[in-house]
Coordinates of C-alpha atoms and ligand atoms in Angstrom, one line a residue:
M1 CA -7.3 -31.8 15.7
R2 CA -6.9 -34.8 13.5
R3 CA -10.2 -36.2 12.3
R4 CA -10.6 -39.8 13.2
P5 CA -12.2 -42.0 10.6
G6 CA -16.0 -41.8 11.0
E7 CA -15.9 -38.2 12.3
P8 CA -17.6 -35.6 10.1
R9 CA -15.2 -33.9 7.7
S10 CA -14.0 -30.4 8.6
R11 CA -16.3 -27.7 7.3
I12 CA -15.1 -25.6 4.4
L13 CA -16.3 -22.2 3.3
P14 CA -16.8 -21.7 -0.4
L15 CA -17.1 -18.0 -1.1
L16 CA -19.6 -18.2 -3.9
C17 CA -22.8 -16.2 -3.4
D18 CA -26.4 -17.2 -4.0
R19 CA -28.2 -16.3 -7.2
A20 CA -29.9 -13.1 -5.8
R21 CA -26.7 -11.8 -4.4
V22 CA -24.8 -12.6 -7.7
A23 CA -27.3 -10.5 -9.6
A24 CA -26.8 -7.6 -7.2
L25 CA -23.1 -7.9 -7.4
R26 CA -23.1 -8.0 -11.2
E27 CA -25.0 -4.7 -11.1
E28 CA -22.6 -3.2 -8.6
A29 CA -19.5 -4.3 -10.6
L30 CA -20.5 -2.0 -13.5
G31 CA -19.5 1.0 -11.3
L32 CA -16.4 -0.5 -9.7
P33 CA -12.7 -0.3 -10.6
S34 CA -11.8 -3.6 -12.2
W35 CA -8.6 -5.7 -12.2
D36 CA -7.8 -8.1 -15.0
L37 CA -6.6 -11.3 -13.4
T38 CA -3.4 -13.0 -14.6
F39 CA -3.4 -16.8 -15.0
H40 CA -1.6 -17.2 -11.7
Q41 CA -4.2 -15.0 -10.0
I42 CA -7.0 -17.0 -11.5
W43 CA -5.7 -20.2 -10.1
D44 CA -5.5 -18.7 -6.6
L45 CA -8.9 -17.1 -6.9
E46 CA -10.5 -20.4 -8.0
L47 CA -9.2 -22.2 -5.0
L48 CA -10.2 -19.3 -2.7
L49 CA -13.8 -19.3 -4.1
N50 CA -14.3 -23.0 -4.1
G51 CA -13.2 -23.5 -0.5
A52 CA -9.9 -25.3 -1.3
F53 CA -8.1 -22.6 0.6
S54 CA -10.5 -22.6 3.6
P55 CA -10.4 -21.1 6.2
L56 CA -9.3 -18.1 4.1
R57 CA -12.2 -15.7 3.3
G58 CA -10.1 -13.8 0.7
Y59 CA -6.6 -12.5 0.2
L60 CA -4.3 -12.1 3.3
G61 CA -4.0 -8.6 4.7
E62 CA -0.6 -7.3 5.7
K63 CA -0.7 -8.6 9.3
D64 CA -1.7 -12.1 8.2
W65 CA 0.8 -12.0 5.3
R66 CA 3.7 -11.1 7.6
S67 CA 2.6 -13.7 10.1
A68 CA 2.3 -16.4 7.4
C69 CA 5.7 -15.6 6.1
E70 CA 7.4 -15.6 9.5
T71 CA 5.5 -18.2 11.4
M72 CA 3.5 -20.2 8.9
R73 CA 0.4 -19.1 10.7
L74 CA -2.2 -16.4 10.3
A75 CA -2.2 -13.7 12.9
D76 CA -4.8 -15.6 14.9
G77 CA -2.6 -18.6 15.1
T78 CA -4.2 -20.8 12.4
L79 CA -1.7 -22.9 10.5
W80 CA -1.3 -21.4 7.0
P81 CA 2.1 -21.7 5.5
I82 CA 1.9 -20.0 2.1
P83 CA 0.9 -16.3 1.6
V84 CA -2.0 -15.8 -0.8
T85 CA -2.3 -12.1 -1.8
L86 CA -3.4 -10.2 -4.9
D87 CA -0.5 -8.3 -6.5
V88 CA -1.4 -5.2 -8.6
K89 CA 0.4 -2.4 -10.4
E90 CA 1.1 1.0 -8.7
P91 CA -1.3 3.1 -10.8
F92 CA -4.2 0.8 -10.0
A93 CA -3.3 0.6 -6.3
E94 CA -3.2 4.4 -6.1
K95 CA -7.0 4.5 -6.6
L96 CA -7.6 2.1 -3.6
S97 CA -7.9 2.3 0.1
P98 CA -9.4 0.1 2.8
G99 CA -13.2 -0.4 2.3
R100 CA -13.1 0.1 -1.6
R101 CA -14.6 -2.6 -3.7
V102 CA -12.9 -4.0 -6.8
A103 CA -14.3 -6.3 -9.5
L104 CA -12.0 -9.1 -10.4
L105 CA -12.2 -10.0 -14.1
H106 CA -11.4 -13.2 -16.0
P107 CA -9.5 -12.5 -19.3
E108 CA -12.7 -13.4 -21.2
G109 CA -14.4 -10.4 -19.4
M110 CA -16.6 -12.1 -16.8
V111 CA -16.7 -10.7 -13.3
L112 CA -15.5 -13.6 -11.1
A113 CA -15.6 -11.9 -7.7
I114 CA -15.7 -8.7 -5.8
L115 CA -13.0 -7.9 -3.4
T116 CA -13.6 -5.6 -0.4
V117 CA -10.1 -4.2 0.2
S118 CA -8.8 -4.4 3.7
D119 CA -5.1 -3.6 3.1
V120 CA -3.0 -2.0 0.4
W121 CA 0.7 -2.3 0.9
R122 CA 4.1 -2.5 -0.7
P123 CA 5.6 -5.8 0.5
D124 CA 9.3 -6.5 1.0
R125 CA 9.4 -9.2 -1.6
E126 CA 13.0 -10.2 -0.8
A127 CA 12.0 -10.8 2.8
E128 CA 9.0 -12.8 1.6
A129 CA 11.2 -14.9 -0.6
A130 CA 13.7 -15.5 2.2
A131 CA 11.0 -16.5 4.6
V132 CA 8.8 -18.7 2.3
F133 CA 11.5 -20.3 0.2
G134 CA 14.4 -20.1 2.6
T135 CA 16.5 -18.5 -0.2
T136 CA 16.8 -15.5 -2.4
D137 CA 18.7 -17.4 -5.1
E138 CA 16.7 -16.7 -8.2
T139 CA 17.3 -20.1 -9.8
H140 CA 14.4 -21.0 -7.4
P141 CA 11.3 -20.5 -9.6
G142 CA 9.3 -19.1 -6.7
V143 CA 12.0 -16.4 -6.0
F144 CA 12.2 -15.6 -9.7
L145 CA 8.4 -15.2 -9.8
L146 CA 8.4 -12.9 -6.8
R147 CA 11.3 -10.8 -8.0
H148 CA 10.4 -10.4 -11.6
Q149 CA 6.8 -11.4 -12.3
T150 CA 4.9 -10.1 -9.3
N151 CA 3.4 -6.7 -9.2
P152 CA 4.7 -4.3 -6.5
V153 CA 1.6 -3.7 -4.5
Y154 CA -0.4 -6.3 -2.6
L155 CA -4.1 -6.1 -1.8
G156 CA -5.8 -8.0 1.0
G157 CA -9.5 -8.4 1.7
T158 CA -12.5 -10.5 1.7
L159 CA -14.1 -12.0 -1.5
E160 CA -17.7 -12.5 -2.7
G161 CA -17.7 -14.9 -5.6
L162 CA -20.0 -14.6 -8.6
E163 CA -18.7 -17.6 -10.6
L164 CA -15.8 -20.0 -10.8
P165 CA -13.4 -19.6 -13.7
P166 CA -14.6 -21.8 -16.6
H167 CA -12.6 -24.9 -17.7
H168 CA -12.8 -26.1 -21.2
T169 CA -10.5 -29.1 -20.9
F170 CA -11.0 -32.4 -19.1
Q171 CA -14.3 -31.3 -17.6
H172 CA -15.0 -34.9 -16.5
L173 CA -12.0 -34.7 -14.1
R174 CA -12.7 -31.3 -12.5
F175 CA -14.2 -31.4 -9.0
T176 CA -14.6 -28.6 -6.5
P177 CA -13.9 -29.7 -2.9
L178 CA -17.6 -30.0 -2.3
Q179 CA -18.2 -32.0 -5.5
L180 CA -15.3 -34.3 -4.5
R181 CA -16.7 -34.8 -1.0
A182 CA -20.1 -35.7 -2.6
Q183 CA -18.4 -38.1 -5.0
F184 CA -16.7 -39.8 -2.1
E185 CA -20.0 -40.1 -0.2
R186 CA -21.6 -41.5 -3.4
L187 CA -18.9 -44.1 -3.7
G188 CA -19.1 -44.9 0.0
W189 CA -15.4 -44.0 0.4
K190 CA -14.6 -43.1 4.1
R191 CA -10.9 -43.1 4.1
I192 CA -9.2 -41.5 1.1
A193 CA -5.4 -41.0 0.6
A194 CA -4.5 -38.2 -1.8
F195 CA -1.5 -38.3 -4.0
Q196 CA -0.1 -35.0 -5.3
T197 CA 2.0 -35.0 -8.4
R198 CA 3.2 -32.6 -11.2
N199 CA 4.9 -35.3 -13.2
P200 CA 3.7 -38.2 -15.4
M201 CA 3.2 -41.3 -13.4
H202 CA 5.3 -44.5 -14.1
R203 CA 5.4 -47.9 -12.5
A204 CA 7.2 -46.7 -9.3
H205 CA 4.4 -44.1 -8.6
V206 CA 1.7 -46.7 -9.1
D207 CA 3.5 -49.1 -6.8
L208 CA 4.1 -46.4 -4.2
T209 CA 0.5 -45.2 -4.1
R210 CA -0.8 -48.8 -4.0
R211 CA 1.4 -49.4 -1.0
A212 CA 0.3 -46.1 0.6
A213 CA -3.4 -47.0 0.1
Q214 CA -2.8 -50.4 1.6
E215 CA -0.9 -48.9 4.6
A216 CA -3.7 -46.4 5.3
A217 CA -6.4 -48.9 4.5
A218 CA -7.8 -46.2 2.2
H219 CA -9.0 -45.5 -1.3
L220 CA -6.8 -43.4 -3.5
L221 CA -7.3 -40.0 -5.0
L222 CA -4.7 -39.2 -7.7
H223 CA -4.8 -35.4 -7.5
P224 CA -2.3 -33.9 -9.9
V225 CA -1.7 -30.2 -10.2
V226 CA -2.8 -28.7 -13.5
G227 CA -2.3 -25.1 -12.7
R228 CA 1.3 -23.7 -12.6
T229 CA 4.0 -26.2 -11.8
S230 CA 7.7 -25.9 -12.3
P231 CA 9.3 -24.6 -15.5
G232 CA 10.3 -27.5 -17.8
D233 CA 7.6 -29.8 -16.5
V234 CA 5.6 -32.0 -18.9
D235 CA 2.5 -30.1 -20.0
Y236 CA -0.7 -31.1 -18.3
F237 CA -2.5 -32.4 -21.4
T238 CA 0.1 -35.0 -21.8
R239 CA 0.2 -35.8 -18.1
V240 CA -3.6 -36.2 -17.9
W241 CA -3.5 -38.7 -20.8
C242 CA -0.7 -40.6 -18.9
Y243 CA -2.8 -40.5 -15.6
E244 CA -5.8 -41.9 -17.4
A245 CA -3.6 -44.7 -18.7
V246 CA -2.1 -45.6 -15.3
L247 CA -5.5 -45.6 -13.7
R248 CA -6.2 -48.9 -15.4
H249 CA -3.2 -50.4 -13.5
Y250 CA -4.9 -50.1 -10.1
P251 CA -7.2 -52.8 -8.8
S252 CA -10.7 -51.9 -9.9
G253 CA -12.5 -49.4 -7.6
L254 CA -9.4 -48.5 -5.7
A255 CA -8.4 -45.2 -7.3
M256 CA -10.0 -42.1 -8.9
L257 CA -8.4 -39.1 -10.7
A258 CA -9.3 -35.4 -10.2
L259 CA -7.4 -32.4 -11.4
L260 CA -6.3 -29.6 -9.1
P261 CA -5.9 -26.1 -10.7
L262 CA -3.3 -24.9 -8.1
A263 CA -0.5 -22.4 -8.8
M264 CA 2.4 -24.2 -7.1
R265 CA 5.1 -22.1 -5.4
M266 CA 7.7 -24.9 -5.3
A267 CA 8.3 -24.1 -1.6
G268 CA 9.2 -27.6 -0.6
P269 CA 8.4 -28.5 3.0
R270 CA 6.1 -25.5 3.6
E271 CA 4.3 -26.2 0.4
A272 CA 3.9 -29.9 1.5
L273 CA 2.0 -28.6 4.5
W274 CA -0.1 -26.4 2.3
H275 CA -0.9 -29.3 0.0
A276 CA -2.0 -31.4 2.9
L277 CA -4.4 -28.6 4.1
I278 CA -5.8 -28.3 0.5
R279 CA -6.4 -32.1 0.3
K280 CA -8.1 -32.1 3.7
N281 CA -10.4 -29.4 2.3
H282 CA -11.2 -31.7 -0.6
G283 CA -12.4 -34.3 1.9
C284 CA -9.4 -36.6 2.0
T285 CA -8.4 -38.3 5.2
H286 CA -4.7 -39.1 4.3
F287 CA -2.0 -37.4 2.3
V288 CA 1.0 -39.2 0.8
V289 CA 4.2 -37.3 1.2
G290 CA 7.2 -38.7 -0.5
R291 CA 10.8 -37.7 -1.1
D292 CA 11.5 -34.0 -1.9
H293 CA 7.9 -33.0 -2.0
A294 CA 7.4 -29.8 -4.1
G295 CA 11.1 -29.3 -4.4
P296 CA 12.5 -27.3 -7.3
G297 CA 15.8 -29.3 -7.5
A298 CA 19.2 -27.7 -7.1
G299 CA 20.1 -24.0 -6.8
S300 CA 22.9 -22.0 -8.5
E301 CA 25.5 -23.8 -6.4
G302 CA 24.3 -27.2 -7.4
R303 CA 22.9 -28.1 -3.9
P304 CA 19.2 -28.9 -3.5
F305 CA 17.1 -26.1 -2.0
Y306 CA 15.6 -28.5 0.5
D307 CA 16.7 -31.7 2.2
P308 CA 14.7 -34.5 0.5
D309 CA 13.3 -35.7 3.9
E310 CA 12.4 -32.3 5.2
A311 CA 8.9 -32.1 3.7
R312 CA 8.0 -35.5 5.2
E313 CA 9.3 -34.6 8.6
L314 CA 7.6 -31.2 8.7
C315 CA 4.2 -32.7 7.7
L316 CA 4.6 -35.4 10.4
K317 CA 5.5 -32.8 13.0
Y318 CA 2.3 -30.8 12.2
Q319 CA 0.1 -33.8 11.5
G320 CA -2.1 -33.4 14.6
E321 CA -2.9 -29.8 13.7
L322 CA -3.3 -30.4 10.0
G323 CA -6.4 -32.5 10.4
I324 CA -5.3 -35.0 7.8
A325 CA -3.1 -38.0 8.4
I326 CA 0.3 -38.1 6.7
V327 CA 1.4 -41.3 4.9
P328 CA 5.1 -40.8 4.6
F329 CA 6.9 -42.5 1.8
E330 CA 10.4 -43.3 0.9
E331 CA 11.9 -43.5 -2.5
L332 CA 11.2 -46.8 -4.3
V333 CA 13.8 -48.4 -6.5
Y334 CA 13.5 -51.3 -8.9
C335 CA 15.2 -54.4 -7.6
E336 CA 16.2 -56.3 -10.8
D337 CA 17.0 -59.5 -9.0
L338 CA 13.5 -59.7 -7.4
G339 CA 11.8 -58.0 -10.4
Q340 CA 9.9 -55.5 -8.2
Y341 CA 9.9 -52.0 -6.8
M342 CA 10.8 -51.6 -3.1
P343 CA 12.0 -49.0 -0.6
R344 CA 15.8 -48.5 -1.1
R345 CA 16.6 -49.6 2.4
E346 CA 14.7 -52.9 2.1
V347 CA 16.7 -54.0 -0.9
P348 CA 18.7 -57.2 0.0
Q349 CA 22.4 -56.7 0.2
G350 CA 24.2 -57.1 -3.0
A351 CA 21.0 -57.1 -5.1
R352 CA 21.1 -55.0 -8.3
T353 CA 18.8 -51.9 -8.4
L354 CA 17.9 -49.9 -11.4
V355 CA 16.8 -46.3 -11.6
L356 CA 16.1 -44.0 -14.5
S357 CA 16.4 -40.3 -13.7
G358 CA 14.1 -37.7 -15.2
T359 CA 17.1 -36.3 -17.2
E360 CA 17.8 -39.7 -18.6
L361 CA 14.2 -40.2 -19.5
R362 CA 14.1 -36.9 -21.4
R363 CA 17.3 -37.9 -23.2
R364 CA 15.8 -41.1 -24.3
L365 CA 12.6 -39.5 -25.5
R366 CA 14.6 -36.8 -27.3
E367 CA 16.8 -39.3 -29.1
G368 CA 14.0 -41.8 -29.7
A369 CA 16.0 -44.4 -27.6
D370 CA 14.5 -47.4 -25.8
I371 CA 12.7 -46.9 -22.5
P372 CA 12.8 -50.1 -20.4
D373 CA 9.6 -51.9 -19.6
W374 CA 10.4 -52.1 -15.8
F375 CA 10.3 -48.3 -15.7
S376 CA 6.9 -47.5 -17.3
Y377 CA 3.9 -48.7 -19.1
P378 CA 3.9 -48.8 -22.9
E379 CA 0.8 -46.6 -23.1
V380 CA 2.5 -43.9 -21.0
I381 CA 5.6 -44.0 -23.1
D382 CA 3.5 -43.8 -26.2
Q383 CA 1.9 -40.6 -24.9
L384 CA 5.2 -39.1 -24.0
R385 CA 6.7 -40.0 -27.3
R386 CA 3.8 -38.4 -29.1
S387 CA 4.1 -35.1 -27.1
Y388 CA 7.9 -35.1 -27.1
P389 CA 9.1 -36.4 -30.4
P390 CA 12.8 -36.5 -31.2
R391 CA 14.3 -33.0 -31.6
S392 CA 14.4 -33.4 -35.4
Q393 CA 10.6 -33.3 -35.4
Q394 CA 10.2 -30.6 -32.7
G395 CA 10.0 -26.9 -33.3
F396 CA 12.7 -24.6 -32.0
T397 CA 13.7 -21.0 -31.5
V398 CA 17.1 -19.5 -32.0
F399 CA 17.1 -16.5 -29.7
F400 CA 19.9 -14.0 -30.5
T401 CA 21.0 -11.4 -28.0
G402 CA 23.7 -8.8 -28.1
L403 CA 24.4 -5.1 -28.4
S404 CA 23.1 -2.9 -31.2
G405 CA 25.5 -3.3 -34.1
A406 CA 26.9 -6.6 -32.8
G407 CA 25.8 -8.4 -36.0
K408 CA 22.7 -10.1 -34.8
S409 CA 20.5 -9.3 -37.8
T410 CA 23.2 -10.1 -40.4
I411 CA 23.9 -13.5 -38.9
A412 CA 20.2 -14.2 -38.3
N413 CA 19.4 -13.5 -42.0
I414 CA 22.1 -15.9 -43.1
L415 CA 20.9 -18.5 -40.7
V416 CA 17.3 -18.1 -42.0
A417 CA 18.6 -18.7 -45.5
K418 CA 20.5 -21.8 -44.5
L419 CA 17.6 -23.3 -42.6
M420 CA 15.2 -22.5 -45.5
E421 CA 17.6 -24.3 -47.8
I422 CA 17.5 -27.3 -45.5
G423 CA 13.8 -26.9 -45.8
T424 CA 12.4 -29.3 -43.2
R425 CA 10.3 -26.7 -41.4
P426 CA 8.9 -23.3 -42.0
V427 CA 11.2 -20.5 -40.8
T428 CA 10.1 -17.1 -39.4
L429 CA 12.5 -14.3 -38.6
L430 CA 11.6 -11.9 -35.8
D431 CA 14.3 -9.3 -36.1
G432 CA 14.6 -6.5 -33.5
D433 CA 14.3 -3.6 -35.8
V434 CA 11.6 -5.2 -37.9
V435 CA 9.5 -6.1 -34.9
R436 CA 9.8 -2.6 -33.6
K437 CA 8.2 -1.3 -36.9
N438 CA 5.1 -3.5 -36.6
L439 CA 4.4 -5.7 -33.5
S440 CA 6.0 -3.2 -31.1
S441 CA 5.7 0.1 -33.0
E442 CA 4.3 2.1 -30.0
L443 CA 7.1 1.0 -27.6
G444 CA 10.1 3.0 -26.5
F445 CA 13.3 1.8 -24.7
S446 CA 12.4 2.0 -21.0
R447 CA 12.9 -1.2 -19.1
E448 CA 9.1 -1.8 -19.0
H449 CA 8.8 -1.3 -22.8
R450 CA 11.8 -3.5 -23.6
D451 CA 10.4 -6.3 -21.4
L452 CA 7.0 -6.0 -23.1
N453 CA 8.7 -6.1 -26.5
I454 CA 10.6 -9.3 -25.6
R455 CA 7.5 -10.8 -24.1
R456 CA 5.7 -10.2 -27.4
I457 CA 8.5 -11.7 -29.5
S458 CA 8.7 -14.7 -27.1
F459 CA 4.9 -15.2 -27.3
V460 CA 5.0 -15.3 -31.1
A461 CA 8.1 -17.6 -31.1
S462 CA 6.4 -19.9 -28.6
E463 CA 3.4 -20.3 -30.9
I464 CA 5.7 -21.0 -33.8
T465 CA 7.7 -23.5 -31.8
K466 CA 4.6 -25.2 -30.5
N467 CA 3.5 -25.7 -34.1
R468 CA 6.8 -27.3 -34.9
G469 CA 8.2 -24.4 -36.9
I470 CA 11.5 -22.5 -36.5
A471 CA 11.5 -19.0 -35.0
I472 CA 14.7 -16.9 -35.3
C473 CA 14.5 -13.9 -32.9
A474 CA 17.1 -11.1 -33.1
P475 CA 16.4 -8.4 -30.5
I476 CA 19.0 -6.9 -28.2
A477 CA 17.1 -8.5 -25.2
P478 CA 19.4 -6.8 -22.7
Y479 CA 18.0 -8.2 -19.5
R480 CA 18.8 -11.6 -18.1
S481 CA 15.5 -12.1 -16.3
T482 CA 13.4 -11.4 -19.5
R483 CA 15.5 -13.9 -21.5
R484 CA 14.9 -16.5 -18.8
E485 CA 11.2 -15.9 -19.1
A486 CA 11.5 -16.4 -22.9
R487 CA 13.4 -19.6 -22.3
E488 CA 10.8 -20.9 -19.9
L489 CA 7.8 -20.0 -22.2
I490 CA 9.3 -21.3 -25.4
G491 CA 11.1 -24.3 -23.8
Q492 CA 7.7 -25.8 -22.9
Y493 CA 7.1 -26.4 -26.6
G494 CA 10.4 -27.2 -28.1
G495 CA 14.1 -26.2 -28.4
F496 CA 15.4 -22.9 -27.1
I497 CA 18.8 -22.0 -28.3
E498 CA 20.3 -18.7 -26.9
V499 CA 23.0 -17.3 -29.2
Y500 CA 25.0 -14.5 -27.6
I501 CA 26.6 -12.3 -30.2
A502 CA 29.4 -11.1 -27.9
T503 CA 30.9 -8.4 -30.0
P504 CA 32.5 -5.9 -27.6
L505 CA 31.0 -2.5 -27.1
E506 CA 34.1 -0.7 -28.6
V507 CA 33.7 -2.7 -31.8
C508 CA 30.0 -2.0 -32.1
E509 CA 30.6 1.6 -31.4
K510 CA 33.4 1.8 -34.0
R511 CA 31.1 0.2 -36.6
D512 CA 28.2 2.5 -35.7
R513 CA 26.4 1.7 -39.0
K514 CA 23.2 3.5 -38.0
G515 CA 25.0 6.4 -36.3
L516 CA 23.1 5.6 -33.1
Y517 CA 26.1 5.3 -30.8
A518 CA 27.3 8.8 -31.9
K519 CA 23.8 10.2 -31.2
A520 CA 23.7 8.3 -27.8
R521 CA 27.1 9.7 -26.8
A522 CA 25.9 13.2 -27.8
G523 CA 22.8 12.7 -25.5
L524 CA 20.4 12.8 -28.5
I525 CA 19.1 9.3 -27.8
K526 CA 18.4 8.3 -24.3
E527 CA 18.5 4.8 -22.7
F528 CA 20.8 3.4 -25.3
T529 CA 22.0 -0.1 -24.6
G530 CA 25.7 -0.2 -23.5
I531 CA 25.8 3.6 -23.1
D532 CA 23.3 4.7 -20.6
D533 CA 21.2 1.5 -20.3
P534 CA 22.7 -1.8 -19.1
Y535 CA 23.4 -5.0 -21.1
E536 CA 23.5 -8.1 -19.0
A537 CA 25.5 -10.7 -20.8
P538 CA 24.2 -14.3 -20.8
E539 CA 25.9 -16.7 -18.4
K540 CA 24.9 -19.9 -20.1
A541 CA 24.1 -19.2 -23.8
E542 CA 24.1 -22.3 -25.9
V543 CA 26.3 -20.6 -28.6
V544 CA 28.6 -17.6 -28.1
I545 CA 30.0 -15.7 -31.1
D546 CA 32.3 -12.8 -31.2
T547 CA 31.9 -11.3 -34.6
A548 CA 35.2 -9.3 -34.2
G549 CA 36.9 -12.7 -34.7
S550 CA 34.6 -14.4 -37.2
P551 CA 32.8 -13.4 -40.4
A552 CA 29.0 -13.6 -40.4
E553 CA 28.9 -16.6 -42.7
E554 CA 31.1 -18.6 -40.3
A555 CA 29.1 -17.5 -37.3
A556 CA 25.9 -18.8 -39.0
S557 CA 27.6 -22.1 -39.9
K558 CA 28.6 -22.4 -36.2
I559 CA 25.0 -22.2 -35.3
V560 CA 23.9 -24.7 -37.9
L561 CA 26.6 -27.1 -36.7
F562 CA 25.3 -26.7 -33.1
L563 CA 21.7 -27.4 -34.3
Q564 CA 22.9 -30.6 -36.1
K565 CA 25.0 -31.8 -33.1
E566 CA 21.9 -31.3 -30.8
G567 CA 19.7 -33.2 -33.2
Y568 CA 17.4 -30.3 -34.2
I569 CA 18.3 -30.6 -37.8
G570 CA 19.5 -33.6 -39.7
E571 CA 22.4 -33.8 -42.2
Q572 CA 21.6 -32.2 -45.6
A573 CA 21.6 -35.6 -47.0
D574 CA 18.7 -36.7 -44.8
R575 CA 16.4 -34.4 -46.7
G576 CA 13.5 -35.9 -48.6
Ligands
PPS1 S1 15.2 -4.5 -27.0 O1 15.9 -3.9 -25.9 O2 15.5 -5.9 -27.2 O3 13.7 -4.2 -26.9 O4 15.6 -3.7 -28.3 P1 15.3 -4.1 -29.8 O5 13.8 -4.3 -30.0 O6 16.1 -5.2 -30.3 O7 15.6 -2.8 -30.7 C1 16.8 -2.5 -30.9 C2 17.0 -1.6 -32.2 O8 16.4 -0.4 -31.9 C3 17.4 0.7 -32.3 N1 17.5 1.6 -31.1 C4 17.9 1.3 -29.8 N2 18.6 0.2 -29.3 C5 18.9 0.3 -28.0 N3 18.7 1.3 -27.2 C6 18.1 2.4 -27.7 N4 17.8 3.4 -26.9 C7 17.7 2.4 -29.0 N5 17.0 3.3 -29.8 C8 16.9 2.8 -31.1 C9 18.7 0.0 -32.6 O9 18.8 0.2 -34.0 C10 18.5 -1.5 -32.4 O10 18.7 -2.3 -33.5 P2 20.0 -3.3 -33.6 O11 19.6 -4.2 -34.8 O12 20.1 -4.1 -32.4 O13 21.1 -2.4 -33.9

């Protein structure tokens, strides 16, 4: 039932235990099997423990999971549109059965919770993707995550919390649902409209939320997600600085800012319902749902995954049951003639409207071009420019991929020399063979080991890129999904340039400088790429080179020219 203003807020159930129980649990945890939580899992666990996912008492069991996937409800009929389960690896799951208890560990080693397992099962993740995301197209980040980054066994069960995961950043903006409710009480706020965002806020957002607050006669909670958002989004540090800056543009006392450590699924309309429930649990009475809420953009065929109005319509349909009022919002555009933002359909006929897309904003930031005042606030633009300097000042990674003997190392070495000669940034080479002698010396060539090898290389490259250096990686990297992971990880911090050395297998085999192809053909080496292990050629590499047709020097020059054209490096004459 929808709560009317003045009614007590719905009860929530944080799963944190009292001090005496925590001491007993700590003792017990010493003798339990333990699971090291991933970042994604920590975000889910935090919101389970602090009550943001009420009425869940832990991870969904198989029946609830199936029901949530198929009907957006738990098995008892409660509205719950997004499955929340704990995914673990096979060998770990083999030790478990219903009734077993498991200690859940933070990466720093603390026991955060103890799970009493109710269900252990191998889910059909394709069916989950189809049900929750309405697609199995893996350009959808949620589908990709389920297919490639989710462990094969799910655990369900109830949780007893020992402590919440610690946060070391922006502590003044972190509130559990109970703390937020208490804060609203202190401020005397009775009606609160929550605004969800994963992007920096500009003038249009401020205008929209002001209108929403006015319409709902409510105060405003800016409640941005700082857990996992969509790949390519602006990092949360930069966003928080931007939010703090826009806060000053609201009438005094109207709005407050709090951060939500949620792992988004990008499930569009379903996710919008989930977001509304989470905000209800945080004590909000209204939830603003705009165009294309939690949408991941377009799929591989160029069509958006969700109709932009669908999230709003679904939330309105379930409004009574959600227990939080929905404030639907249309896209605002800037009407130049009137000098103000307004809903598109209210713009007088013939009046000129202006919009600046996210892509155009990124282009202007990248090229240091002007960003108009009607679009954003100078402080916000300053923050964005600081975090996203022009490409010539960013770090970048050149990520080679191709068969053994394709010429990756030779070209990579020449490229390193050329970039060092240009000399604007430090250059690090992470060659496949060399990495395998040190960083990955214990690894073999199974799919699991190759993935681990590429993840290690990507991690190092991402750190170099973050610190504005140049990383040149030259592994085989035969699998498309792992290269996409590398792109997503490194792309957060700077440029990612995939270079496909497309030398055909016959040519590589004929060269066979290391004699490995001969050995592989003779069965002396197993899982050899191109012989008895697959190589998945890139579909959209930034640069493609077939060394059968061009000498290594020319190939390296082609890459340098690409880097210059894209603005990563200046002309030689720019130096000094
Ligand atoms: S991967 O798949 O990206 O982890 O491979 P990578 O780390 O680049 O290592 C490739 C080099 O290891 C040698 N080698 C093999 N390659 C492929 N398959 C099998 N089974 C294998 N065994 C050894 C080979 O020399 C590769 O070097 P390059 O420079 O690519 O020829």
